């Protein structure tokens, strides 16, 4: 007869049957926990595979890990793409900004350079009131500053206008060497080299009183002539010149001064300048006297840029009719001696200031400029001991003899 199982045996049997299920459940619960532990602590022995792992459980354990890794990789890629996009956008913006700045930089730099390099604005020079009043045709008070490329026609008009204005200022202009005949004029002109006409005029009275003709001077004692001419400077060389030209006049021209340029330049000490002085003032034949004053002024006025006297003579002569040459020489020389000085021109008292491109090189204040004037303009005597009556009528005074005062 079979024995019925007791209650205790039934419970044991049921526990044995349910044990595998509980183990399986425990295994399932332990598997995720083990995966999380492996992720948090990679240094532990998680990578080692258990020897007695149920064969059916491994695939189930790896699938969730792979999905999580894939999701994280996708997130990382998305973040990377966004970051790359932002970086690219920023780089593009910077490059665009740099390109714009580079494009605008030259203009800005040029503008800045112009602002830095540009000199401070100067007030336009204004011609003195008296000078402007003296030049009646000058409607504009500001000084004319002709361009370097001034046309030939404009140059001729300006040059002739200057000469007309100077003729009004110096209507009594004349040669400032005392002479009574061509012989005295040629001798005085030779002596005027490297000295003033005033000094020559103070010296020649004694010379001509003792040697009135070429024959007398040619036969003179050189030492006596040197003593007379000592105040003129370079007296030995000048003695040789005046005695030599006297001998040539006696030997070749019968004691008379020739009236032709080609003959005058044959005389010792006589060049083109001296010849034109003699021709224009003793024979009435037009000529341009290119002395130091004439050379200085025509360059200041930009009539010519030449420095050689012969070339200056040709350049200036082409601007005027031949009949104006002698008076033109007097006007320019007188203006250079009285107003437009070499070192300190009296610009503030200059009657042709509105026409002068060099205005402002000298004193522009009218009061200070008037103090720089010489001869009759400054209240001083002229250079001649025996000036023409027109000069005296205009208020000029004769110079004092040598040794006076």
GROMACS .gro file of C-alpha atoms in nm:
model
  405
    1UNK     CA    1   0.000   0.000   0.000
    2UNK     CA    2   0.146   0.333  -0.101
    3UNK     CA    3   0.210   0.595   0.158
    4UNK     CA    4   0.053   0.941   0.108
    5UNK     CA    5   0.302   1.221   0.100
    6UNK     CA    6   0.305   1.432   0.410
    7UNK     CA    7   0.254   1.809   0.411
    8UNK     CA    8   0.621   1.869   0.481
    9UNK     CA    9   0.720   1.657   0.183
   10UNK     CA   10   0.471   1.839  -0.040
   11UNK     CA   11   0.618   2.175   0.052
   12UNK     CA   12   0.967   2.048  -0.018
   13UNK     CA   13   0.865   1.924  -0.356
   14UNK     CA   14   0.699   2.248  -0.448
   15UNK     CA   15   1.006   2.443  -0.334
   16UNK     CA   16   1.225   2.225  -0.552
   17UNK     CA   17   1.000   2.292  -0.849
   18UNK     CA   18   0.995   2.670  -0.791
   19UNK     CA   19   1.370   2.698  -0.722
   20UNK     CA   20   1.471   2.710  -1.087
   21UNK     CA   21   1.217   2.980  -1.153
   22UNK     CA   22   1.344   3.187  -0.860
   23UNK     CA   23   1.701   3.141  -0.978
   24UNK     CA   24   1.606   3.253  -1.326
   25UNK     CA   25   1.434   3.558  -1.187
   26UNK     CA   26   1.732   3.632  -0.967
   27UNK     CA   27   1.958   3.594  -1.268
   28UNK     CA   28   1.747   3.835  -1.465
   29UNK     CA   29   1.757   4.088  -1.185
   30UNK     CA   30   2.129   4.042  -1.134
   31UNK     CA   31   2.215   4.084  -1.502
   32UNK     CA   32   2.119   4.454  -1.536
   33UNK     CA   33   2.269   4.528  -1.201
   34UNK     CA   34   2.590   4.367  -1.308
   35UNK     CA   35   2.591   4.570  -1.635
   36UNK     CA   36   2.544   4.899  -1.448
   37UNK     CA   37   2.820   4.806  -1.208
   38UNK     CA   38   3.044   4.725  -1.499
   39UNK     CA   39   2.976   5.062  -1.655
   40UNK     CA   40   3.039   5.254  -1.335
   41UNK     CA   41   3.352   5.064  -1.242
   42UNK     CA   42   3.535   4.961  -1.559
   43UNK     CA   43   3.845   4.866  -1.359
   44UNK     CA   44   3.661   4.575  -1.188
   45UNK     CA   45   3.651   4.221  -1.324
   46UNK     CA   46   3.337   4.282  -1.524
   47UNK     CA   47   3.499   4.207  -1.861
   48UNK     CA   48   3.578   3.851  -1.744
   49UNK     CA   49   3.310   3.607  -1.864
   50UNK     CA   50   3.178   3.364  -1.607
   51UNK     CA   51   3.248   3.002  -1.681
   52UNK     CA   52   2.904   2.875  -1.592
   53UNK     CA   53   2.683   3.135  -1.759
   54UNK     CA   54   2.365   3.001  -1.895
   55UNK     CA   55   2.395   2.993  -2.272
   56UNK     CA   56   2.057   3.153  -2.326
   57UNK     CA   57   2.123   3.463  -2.118
   58UNK     CA   58   2.432   3.624  -2.296
   59UNK     CA   59   2.251   3.766  -2.601
   60UNK     CA   60   1.989   3.919  -2.379
   61UNK     CA   61   2.256   4.097  -2.167
   62UNK     CA   62   2.451   4.261  -2.463
   63UNK     CA   63   2.157   4.407  -2.657
   64UNK     CA   64   2.063   4.686  -2.410
   65UNK     CA   65   2.428   4.793  -2.375
   66UNK     CA   66   2.470   4.824  -2.752
   67UNK     CA   67   2.154   5.029  -2.787
   68UNK     CA   68   2.263   5.266  -2.509
   69UNK     CA   69   2.606   5.306  -2.669
   70UNK     CA   70   2.447   5.375  -3.010
   71UNK     CA   71   2.218   5.635  -2.857
   72UNK     CA   72   2.509   5.806  -2.682
   73UNK     CA   73   2.717   5.798  -3.001
   74UNK     CA   74   2.430   5.955  -3.194
   75UNK     CA   75   2.392   6.225  -2.929
   76UNK     CA   76   2.764   6.293  -2.938
   77UNK     CA   77   2.761   6.317  -3.318
   78UNK     CA   78   2.468   6.556  -3.309
   79UNK     CA   79   2.644   6.773  -3.051
   80UNK     CA   80   2.961   6.759  -3.258
   81UNK     CA   81   2.771   6.864  -3.571
   82UNK     CA   82   2.610   7.154  -3.388
   83UNK     CA   83   2.942   7.260  -3.243
   84UNK     CA   84   3.107   7.236  -3.585
   85UNK     CA   85   2.824   7.438  -3.738
   86UNK     CA   86   2.858   7.707  -3.471
   87UNK     CA   87   3.237   7.717  -3.512
   88UNK     CA   88   3.204   7.740  -3.889
   89UNK     CA   89   2.948   8.020  -3.858
   90UNK     CA   90   3.173   8.213  -3.622
   91UNK     CA   91   3.476   8.164  -3.849
   92UNK     CA   92   3.274   8.275  -4.149
   93UNK     CA   93   3.154   8.584  -3.964
   94UNK     CA   94   3.508   8.669  -3.857
   95UNK     CA   95   3.642   8.617  -4.209
   96UNK     CA   96   3.367   8.838  -4.350
   97UNK     CA   97   3.442   9.107  -4.093
   98UNK     CA   98   3.814   9.090  -4.170
   99UNK     CA   99   3.749   9.110  -4.544
  100UNK     CA  100   3.523   9.411  -4.496
  101UNK     CA  101   3.780   9.579  -4.273
  102UNK     CA  102   4.057   9.501  -4.521
  103UNK     CA  103   3.851   9.645  -4.804
  104UNK     CA  104   3.776   9.963  -4.615
  105UNK     CA  105   4.120   9.990  -4.450
  106UNK     CA  106   4.306  10.150  -4.747
  107UNK     CA  107   4.052  10.430  -4.773
  108UNK     CA  108   4.056  10.485  -4.398
  109UNK     CA  109   4.435  10.468  -4.389
  110UNK     CA  110   4.461  10.710  -4.679
  111UNK     CA  111   4.218  10.945  -4.513
  112UNK     CA  112   4.407  10.917  -4.184
  113UNK     CA  113   4.738  10.969  -4.363
  114UNK     CA  114   4.603  11.277  -4.535
  115UNK     CA  115   4.477  11.411  -4.205
  116UNK     CA  116   4.814  11.344  -4.040
  117UNK     CA  117   5.032  11.465  -4.325
  118UNK     CA  118   4.821  11.763  -4.428
  119UNK     CA  119   4.987  12.080  -4.300
  120UNK     CA  120   4.777  12.317  -4.096
  121UNK     CA  121   4.563  12.538  -4.312
  122UNK     CA  122   4.732  12.869  -4.373
  123UNK     CA  123   4.549  13.193  -4.415
  124UNK     CA  124   4.582  13.325  -4.770
  125UNK     CA  125   4.836  13.599  -4.798
  126UNK     CA  126   4.672  13.933  -4.859
  127UNK     CA  127   4.852  14.208  -5.044
  128UNK     CA  128   4.905  14.532  -4.849
  129UNK     CA  129   4.631  14.792  -4.892
  130UNK     CA  130   4.866  15.050  -5.036
  131UNK     CA  131   5.016  14.800  -5.277
  132UNK     CA  132   4.669  14.694  -5.390
  133UNK     CA  133   4.567  15.056  -5.431
  134UNK     CA  134   4.876  15.125  -5.642
  135UNK     CA  135   4.780  14.841  -5.876
  136UNK     CA  136   4.452  14.982  -6.002
  137UNK     CA  137   4.365  14.688  -6.226
  138UNK     CA  138   4.400  14.432  -5.946
  139UNK     CA  139   4.041  14.343  -5.857
  140UNK     CA  140   4.141  14.053  -5.631
  141UNK     CA  141   4.336  14.137  -5.318
  142UNK     CA  142   4.483  13.795  -5.265
  143UNK     CA  143   4.823  13.744  -5.416
  144UNK     CA  144   4.842  13.583  -5.755
  145UNK     CA  145   5.048  13.265  -5.745
  146UNK     CA  146   5.090  13.149  -6.103
  147UNK     CA  147   5.109  12.775  -6.153
  148UNK     CA  148   5.426  12.610  -6.271
  149UNK     CA  149   5.252  12.530  -6.600
  150UNK     CA  150   5.146  12.891  -6.664
  151UNK     CA  151   5.070  12.937  -7.030
  152UNK     CA  152   5.292  13.149  -7.248
  153UNK     CA  153   5.015  13.400  -7.308
  154UNK     CA  154   4.943  13.435  -6.935
  155UNK     CA  155   5.314  13.483  -6.862
  156UNK     CA  156   5.350  13.757  -7.124
  157UNK     CA  157   5.044  13.941  -6.993
  158UNK     CA  158   5.158  13.920  -6.632
  159UNK     CA  159   5.515  14.031  -6.714
  160UNK     CA  160   5.397  14.332  -6.914
  161UNK     CA  161   5.152  14.429  -6.645
  162UNK     CA  162   5.430  14.426  -6.385
  163UNK     CA  163   5.637  14.654  -6.607
  164UNK     CA  164   5.344  14.897  -6.647
  165UNK     CA  165   5.289  14.909  -6.272
  166UNK     CA  166   5.658  14.973  -6.206
  167UNK     CA  167   5.655  15.252  -6.466
  168UNK     CA  168   5.385  15.425  -6.259
  169UNK     CA  169   5.584  15.379  -5.938
  170UNK     CA  170   5.918  15.488  -6.091
  171UNK     CA  171   5.829  15.729  -6.374
  172UNK     CA  172   6.169  15.899  -6.332
  173UNK     CA  173   6.377  15.578  -6.345
  174UNK     CA  174   6.714  15.643  -6.507
  175UNK     CA  175   7.069  15.504  -6.504
  176UNK     CA  176   7.214  15.574  -6.163
  177UNK     CA  177   7.567  15.637  -6.284
  178UNK     CA  178   7.675  15.999  -6.330
  179UNK     CA  179   7.803  16.070  -6.681
  180UNK     CA  180   7.816  16.351  -6.932
  181UNK     CA  181   7.920  16.156  -7.244
  182UNK     CA  182   7.956  15.796  -7.370
  183UNK     CA  183   8.319  15.775  -7.260
  184UNK     CA  184   8.235  15.860  -6.901
  185UNK     CA  185   7.945  15.614  -6.905
  186UNK     CA  186   8.153  15.323  -7.030
  187UNK     CA  187   8.427  15.391  -6.776
  188UNK     CA  188   8.177  15.428  -6.490
  189UNK     CA  189   7.998  15.107  -6.589
  190UNK     CA  190   8.325  14.911  -6.586
  191UNK     CA  191   8.406  15.053  -6.242
  192UNK     CA  192   8.061  14.957  -6.103
  193UNK     CA  193   8.146  14.586  -6.099
  194UNK     CA  194   8.146  14.444  -5.743
  195UNK     CA  195   8.049  14.778  -5.588
  196UNK     CA  196   7.759  15.024  -5.575
  197UNK     CA  197   7.675  15.296  -5.823
  198UNK     CA  198   7.688  15.542  -5.535
  199UNK     CA  199   8.051  15.456  -5.462
  200UNK     CA  200   8.137  15.490  -5.832
  201UNK     CA  201   7.961  15.829  -5.849
  202UNK     CA  202   8.163  15.946  -5.551
  203UNK     CA  203   8.488  15.832  -5.715
  204UNK     CA  204   8.461  15.928  -6.081
  205UNK     CA  205   8.451  16.311  -6.039
  206UNK     CA  206   8.819  16.313  -5.941
  207UNK     CA  207   8.905  16.068  -6.221
  208UNK     CA  208   8.730  16.261  -6.498
  209UNK     CA  209   8.857  16.591  -6.369
  210UNK     CA  210   9.217  16.470  -6.413
  211UNK     CA  211   9.164  16.249  -6.724
  212UNK     CA  212   8.867  16.387  -6.924
  213UNK     CA  213   8.939  16.206  -7.255
  214UNK     CA  214   9.045  15.858  -7.366
  215UNK     CA  215   9.380  15.996  -7.476
  216UNK     CA  216   9.445  16.140  -7.129
  217UNK     CA  217   9.353  15.821  -6.947
  218UNK     CA  218   9.547  15.599  -7.188
  219UNK     CA  219   9.867  15.798  -7.117
  220UNK     CA  220   9.813  15.822  -6.739
  221UNK     CA  221  10.042  15.689  -6.468
  222UNK     CA  222   9.885  15.360  -6.348
  223UNK     CA  223   9.980  15.422  -5.986
  224UNK     CA  224   9.801  15.756  -5.985
  225UNK     CA  225   9.492  15.600  -6.139
  226UNK     CA  226   9.500  15.319  -5.883
  227UNK     CA  227   9.507  15.569  -5.600
  228UNK     CA  228   9.199  15.745  -5.734
  229UNK     CA  229   9.011  15.421  -5.789
  230UNK     CA  230   9.103  15.263  -5.456
  231UNK     CA  231   8.758  15.333  -5.296
  232UNK     CA  232   8.587  15.125  -5.568
  233UNK     CA  233   8.759  14.801  -5.471
  234UNK     CA  234   8.962  14.576  -5.702
  235UNK     CA  235   9.133  14.900  -5.799
  236UNK     CA  236   9.435  14.738  -5.972
  237UNK     CA  237   9.225  14.524  -6.205
  238UNK     CA  238   8.989  14.814  -6.275
  239UNK     CA  239   9.282  15.043  -6.350
  240UNK     CA  240   9.409  14.798  -6.611
  241UNK     CA  241   9.060  14.777  -6.765
  242UNK     CA  242   8.986  15.150  -6.795
  243UNK     CA  243   9.334  15.231  -6.921
  244UNK     CA  244   9.320  14.939  -7.166
  245UNK     CA  245   8.981  15.034  -7.311
  246UNK     CA  246   9.104  15.394  -7.345
  247UNK     CA  247   9.402  15.275  -7.552
  248UNK     CA  248   9.175  15.064  -7.776
  249UNK     CA  249   8.940  15.360  -7.827
  250UNK     CA  250   9.234  15.576  -7.929
  251UNK     CA  251   9.401  15.314  -8.151
  252UNK     CA  252   9.099  15.154  -8.320
  253UNK     CA  253   8.809  15.399  -8.295
  254UNK     CA  254   8.974  15.740  -8.309
  255UNK     CA  255   8.907  15.816  -7.946
  256UNK     CA  256   8.529  15.772  -7.985
  257UNK     CA  257   8.307  15.515  -7.821
  258UNK     CA  258   8.150  15.293  -8.090
  259UNK     CA  259   7.772  15.258  -8.105
  260UNK     CA  260   7.757  14.890  -8.205
  261UNK     CA  261   7.738  14.589  -7.976
  262UNK     CA  262   8.000  14.389  -8.164
  263UNK     CA  263   8.249  14.678  -8.132
  264UNK     CA  264   8.180  14.754  -7.767
  265UNK     CA  265   8.242  14.399  -7.651
  266UNK     CA  266   8.595  14.421  -7.795
  267UNK     CA  267   8.693  14.676  -7.531
  268UNK     CA  268   8.877  14.542  -7.221
  269UNK     CA  269   8.637  14.491  -6.930
  270UNK     CA  270   8.324  14.541  -7.144
  271UNK     CA  271   8.071  14.259  -7.174
  272UNK     CA  272   7.714  14.244  -7.300
  273UNK     CA  273   7.574  14.399  -6.984
  274UNK     CA  274   7.804  14.702  -7.001
  275UNK     CA  275   7.752  14.729  -7.375
  276UNK     CA  276   7.372  14.742  -7.338
  277UNK     CA  277   7.401  15.007  -7.066
  278UNK     CA  278   7.604  15.223  -7.301
  279UNK     CA  279   7.387  15.154  -7.606
  280UNK     CA  280   7.058  15.215  -7.427
  281UNK     CA  281   7.155  15.524  -7.228
  282UNK     CA  282   7.419  15.693  -7.443
  283UNK     CA  283   7.295  15.604  -7.794
  284UNK     CA  284   6.925  15.537  -7.738
  285UNK     CA  285   6.946  15.182  -7.873
  286UNK     CA  286   6.732  14.928  -7.685
  287UNK     CA  287   6.906  14.673  -7.468
  288UNK     CA  288   6.845  14.468  -7.154
  289UNK     CA  289   7.086  14.516  -6.866
  290UNK     CA  290   7.110  14.186  -6.679
  291UNK     CA  291   7.275  14.280  -6.350
  292UNK     CA  292   7.239  14.102  -6.015
  293UNK     CA  293   6.913  14.282  -5.928
  294UNK     CA  294   6.761  14.201  -6.267
  295UNK     CA  295   6.855  13.834  -6.241
  296UNK     CA  296   6.710  13.801  -5.891
  297UNK     CA  297   6.376  13.965  -5.967
  298UNK     CA  298   6.295  13.793  -6.296
  299UNK     CA  299   6.344  13.457  -6.126
  300UNK     CA  300   6.125  13.561  -5.831
  301UNK     CA  301   5.857  13.667  -6.073
  302UNK     CA  302   5.898  13.340  -6.267
  303UNK     CA  303   5.965  13.513  -6.592
  304UNK     CA  304   6.242  13.262  -6.649
  305UNK     CA  305   6.429  12.992  -6.462
  306UNK     CA  306   6.759  13.055  -6.640
  307UNK     CA  307   7.071  13.152  -6.446
  308UNK     CA  308   7.307  13.241  -6.730
  309UNK     CA  309   7.290  13.620  -6.803
  310UNK     CA  310   7.282  13.571  -7.181
  311UNK     CA  311   6.997  13.320  -7.157
  312UNK     CA  312   6.808  13.545  -6.916
  313UNK     CA  313   6.847  13.832  -7.160
  314UNK     CA  314   6.705  13.623  -7.443
  315UNK     CA  315   6.418  13.479  -7.237
  316UNK     CA  316   6.304  13.814  -7.093
  317UNK     CA  317   6.357  13.999  -7.419
  318UNK     CA  318   6.111  13.763  -7.585
  319UNK     CA  319   5.836  13.872  -7.342
  320UNK     CA  320   5.852  14.243  -7.435
  321UNK     CA  321   5.872  14.452  -7.747
  322UNK     CA  322   6.223  14.570  -7.820
  323UNK     CA  323   6.129  14.934  -7.760
  324UNK     CA  324   6.061  14.854  -7.391
  325UNK     CA  325   6.394  14.689  -7.315
  326UNK     CA  326   6.590  14.990  -7.182
  327UNK     CA  327   6.313  15.127  -6.959
  328UNK     CA  328   6.227  14.775  -6.844
  329UNK     CA  329   6.586  14.736  -6.721
  330UNK     CA  330   6.561  15.062  -6.525
  331UNK     CA  331   6.226  14.967  -6.368
  332UNK     CA  332   6.340  14.623  -6.257
  333UNK     CA  333   6.677  14.744  -6.124
  334UNK     CA  334   6.522  15.034  -5.935
  335UNK     CA  335   6.262  14.806  -5.779
  336UNK     CA  336   6.533  14.559  -5.677
  337UNK     CA  337   6.744  14.830  -5.514
  338UNK     CA  338   6.464  15.008  -5.330
  339UNK     CA  339   6.199  14.750  -5.240
  340UNK     CA  340   6.263  14.390  -5.350
  341UNK     CA  341   6.594  14.338  -5.172
  342UNK     CA  342   6.794  14.019  -5.192
  343UNK     CA  343   6.786  13.915  -4.825
  344UNK     CA  344   6.474  14.081  -4.689
  345UNK     CA  345   6.224  14.209  -4.946
  346UNK     CA  346   5.975  14.470  -4.829
  347UNK     CA  347   5.672  14.268  -4.939
  348UNK     CA  348   5.433  14.468  -4.723
  349UNK     CA  349   5.523  14.788  -4.911
  350UNK     CA  350   5.551  14.635  -5.258
  351UNK     CA  351   5.328  14.799  -5.523
  352UNK     CA  352   5.314  14.482  -5.735
  353UNK     CA  353   5.246  14.238  -5.451
  354UNK     CA  354   4.919  14.114  -5.609
  355UNK     CA  355   5.115  14.009  -5.917
  356UNK     CA  356   5.417  13.855  -5.745
  357UNK     CA  357   5.434  13.476  -5.697
  358UNK     CA  358   5.708  13.525  -5.436
  359UNK     CA  359   5.499  13.747  -5.209
  360UNK     CA  360   5.557  13.651  -4.846
  361UNK     CA  361   5.930  13.576  -4.873
  362UNK     CA  362   6.000  13.906  -4.699
  363UNK     CA  363   5.835  14.126  -4.438
  364UNK     CA  364   5.460  14.150  -4.502
  365UNK     CA  365   5.368  14.389  -4.222
  366UNK     CA  366   5.324  14.732  -4.387
  367UNK     CA  367   5.480  14.930  -4.102
  368UNK     CA  368   5.782  14.704  -4.071
  369UNK     CA  369   5.819  14.679  -4.449
  370UNK     CA  370   5.832  15.059  -4.490
  371UNK     CA  371   6.136  15.068  -4.264
  372UNK     CA  372   6.320  14.842  -4.511
  373UNK     CA  373   6.278  15.079  -4.806
  374UNK     CA  374   6.592  15.242  -4.946
  375UNK     CA  375   6.676  15.564  -5.126
  376UNK     CA  376   6.394  15.808  -5.195
  377UNK     CA  377   6.126  15.557  -5.086
  378UNK     CA  378   6.287  15.541  -4.746
  379UNK     CA  379   6.368  15.910  -4.722
  380UNK     CA  380   6.734  15.859  -4.812
  381UNK     CA  381   6.929  16.024  -5.096
  382UNK     CA  382   6.964  15.845  -5.427
  383UNK     CA  383   7.284  15.717  -5.582
  384UNK     CA  384   7.359  16.005  -5.819
  385UNK     CA  385   7.535  16.324  -5.729
  386UNK     CA  386   7.381  16.491  -6.035
  387UNK     CA  387   7.040  16.325  -6.087
  388UNK     CA  388   6.795  16.430  -6.361
  389UNK     CA  389   6.550  16.706  -6.285
  390UNK     CA  390   6.255  16.465  -6.302
  391UNK     CA  391   6.402  16.272  -6.013
  392UNK     CA  392   6.444  16.588  -5.808
  393UNK     CA  393   6.091  16.701  -5.892
  394UNK     CA  394   5.956  16.369  -5.763
  395UNK     CA  395   6.119  16.424  -5.424
  396UNK     CA  396   6.451  16.252  -5.484
  397UNK     CA  397   6.769  16.390  -5.330
  398UNK     CA  398   7.120  16.380  -5.476
  399UNK     CA  399   7.383  16.168  -5.305
  400UNK     CA  400   7.659  16.323  -5.099
  401UNK     CA  401   8.011  16.353  -5.245
  402UNK     CA  402   8.285  16.117  -5.131
  403UNK     CA  403   8.400  16.201  -4.779
  404UNK     CA  404   8.097  16.419  -4.697
  405UNK     CA  405   7.914  16.341  -4.370
   0.00000   0.00000   0.00000
